[in-house]
Short mmCIF file of C-alpha atoms in Angstrom, two decimals:
data_model
loop_
_atom_site.label_atom_id
_atom_site.label_comp_id
_atom_site.label_asym_id
_atom_site.label_seq_id
_atom_site.Cartn_x
_atom_site.Cartn_y
_atom_site.Cartn_z
CA UNK H 189 43.71 149.51 98.15
CA UNK H 190 45.25 152.68 96.73
CA UNK H 191 46.51 155.59 98.79
CA UNK H 192 47.66 159.06 97.81
CA UNK H 193 50.12 160.68 100.22
CA UNK H 194 50.75 164.41 99.90
CA UNK H 195 53.53 166.58 101.26
CA UNK H 196 55.06 170.02 100.83
CA UNK H 197 52.35 172.33 102.08
CA UNK H 198 53.04 175.08 104.57
CA UNK H 199 53.24 178.79 105.24
CA UNK H 200 55.04 181.07 102.81
CA UNK H 201 55.25 184.80 102.14
CA UNK H 202 53.73 186.35 99.05
CA UNK H 203 56.11 186.00 96.13
CA UNK H 204 57.64 182.85 97.54
CA UNK H 205 57.62 179.29 96.26
CA UNK H 206 56.45 175.91 97.39
CA UNK H 207 56.59 172.43 95.90
CA UNK H 208 53.85 169.91 96.57
CA UNK H 209 54.29 166.21 95.96
CA UNK H 210 51.86 163.31 95.87
CA UNK H 211 52.85 159.65 95.76
CA UNK H 212 50.39 156.92 94.86
CA UNK H 213 50.88 153.51 96.42
CA UNK H 214 49.08 150.20 96.67
CA UNK H 215 47.69 147.92 93.98
CA UNK H 216 48.31 149.94 90.83
CA UNK H 217 48.44 148.71 87.27
CA UNK H 218 48.51 152.08 85.58
CA UNK H 219 47.77 155.73 86.31
CA UNK H 220 45.75 157.46 83.63
CA UNK H 221 46.04 160.94 85.08
CA UNK H 222 47.09 162.82 88.21
CA UNK H 223 46.29 166.33 89.25
CA UNK H 224 45.88 168.96 91.92
CA UNK H 225 42.71 170.63 93.13
CA UNK H 226 42.25 173.38 95.68
CA UNK H 227 39.47 174.34 98.04
CA UNK H 228 39.34 177.63 99.91
CA UNK H 229 36.99 178.21 102.86
CA UNK H 230 33.41 178.59 101.69
CA UNK H 231 34.24 177.70 98.09
CA UNK H 232 33.95 174.62 95.92
CA UNK H 233 36.89 172.42 95.08
CA UNK H 234 38.37 173.40 91.74
CA UNK H 235 41.04 172.25 89.32
CA UNK H 236 44.53 173.68 89.66
CA UNK H 237 46.47 171.46 87.26
CA UNK H 238 46.17 167.99 85.75
CA UNK H 239 48.49 165.80 83.69
CA UNK H 240 47.51 162.66 81.79
CA UNK H 241 49.54 159.56 81.02
CA UNK H 242 49.91 160.87 77.48
CA UNK H 243 51.42 164.13 78.71
CA UNK H 244 48.45 166.43 78.20
CA UNK H 245 48.33 169.22 80.79
CA UNK H 246 45.55 171.53 81.92
CA UNK H 247 45.98 174.55 84.21
CA UNK H 248 43.52 176.87 85.85
CA UNK H 249 43.78 180.32 84.30
CA UNK H 250 44.72 181.82 87.65
CA UNK H 251 47.93 179.76 87.92
CA UNK H 252 49.17 179.73 84.33
CA UNK H 253 52.73 181.00 84.17
CA UNK H 254 53.25 180.54 87.91
CA UNK H 255 52.59 176.85 88.65
CA UNK H 256 54.08 173.83 86.92
CA UNK H 257 52.80 170.28 87.17
CA UNK H 258 55.13 167.37 86.50
CA UNK H 259 55.28 163.64 87.06
CA UNK H 260 57.69 160.82 87.78
CA UNK H 261 56.01 157.74 86.37
CA UNK H 262 58.57 155.36 87.87
CA UNK H 263 57.67 156.64 91.34
CA UNK H 264 53.93 157.09 90.71
CA UNK H 265 54.39 160.66 91.89
CA UNK H 266 53.08 164.01 90.74
CA UNK H 267 54.51 167.40 91.71
CA UNK H 268 53.21 170.93 91.72
CA UNK H 269 55.85 173.65 91.65
CA UNK H 270 54.19 176.82 92.92
CA UNK H 271 56.04 180.07 92.21
CA UNK H 272 55.17 183.72 92.76
CA UNK H 273 52.58 182.72 95.32
CA UNK H 274 49.77 185.12 96.11
CA UNK H 275 47.54 185.37 99.20
CA UNK H 276 44.61 184.28 97.05
CA UNK H 277 46.38 180.95 96.48
CA UNK H 278 45.69 180.11 100.13
CA UNK H 279 43.66 176.90 100.22
CA UNK H 280 43.74 173.21 100.95
CA UNK H 281 45.31 171.43 98.00
CA UNK H 282 44.18 167.91 97.17
CA UNK H 283 45.92 165.33 95.04
CA UNK H 284 43.77 163.38 92.60
CA UNK H 285 44.57 160.30 90.53
CA UNK H 286 42.70 158.23 87.97
CA UNK H 287 44.01 154.69 88.43
CA UNK H 288 43.55 151.22 86.98
CA UNK H 289 44.31 148.55 89.56
CA UNK H 290 44.56 145.68 87.06
CA UNK H 291 44.63 145.19 83.27
CA UNK H 292 40.94 144.22 83.35
CA UNK H 293 39.74 146.97 85.69
CA UNK H 294 38.15 150.26 84.80
CA UNK H 295 39.82 153.44 86.05
CA UNK H 296 38.78 154.71 89.46
CA UNK H 297 39.22 158.20 90.92
CA UNK H 298 41.19 158.57 94.17
CA UNK H 299 41.83 161.56 96.43
CA UNK H 300 44.54 162.48 98.89
CA UNK H 301 43.93 163.87 102.36
CA UNK H 302 44.77 167.44 101.39
CA UNK H 303 47.60 169.73 102.44
CA UNK H 304 47.25 173.31 103.63
CA UNK H 305 48.95 176.11 101.70
CA UNK H 306 48.91 179.51 103.35
CA UNK H 307 50.36 182.61 101.69
CA UNK H 308 50.84 185.69 103.84
CA UNK H 309 50.85 189.22 102.45
#
């Protein structure tokens, strides 16, 4: 099995910073992409940032210039550096990974348990 373990969420004042991390473990041959999604109360889950194995990066318009996604391939870990946080960033943030478990397997999507980020005004 594959597991995604997230950390780094918490409570921060507006204008502050937070760094989320997500480590993938288990039977992993390769990771095609990893990313972060957020879900606020009463809203659908939406993309925050995503990075592929080839280095392509996508950001939500609302976080461009404030958030930075990065990866450590040797550790199967993805990070989200969150700067200049705003109250509207408050949400549960979920790690996502597209993973091949063997050279002959098709990629499968996996999700972390989510970590709460709360930004006070």
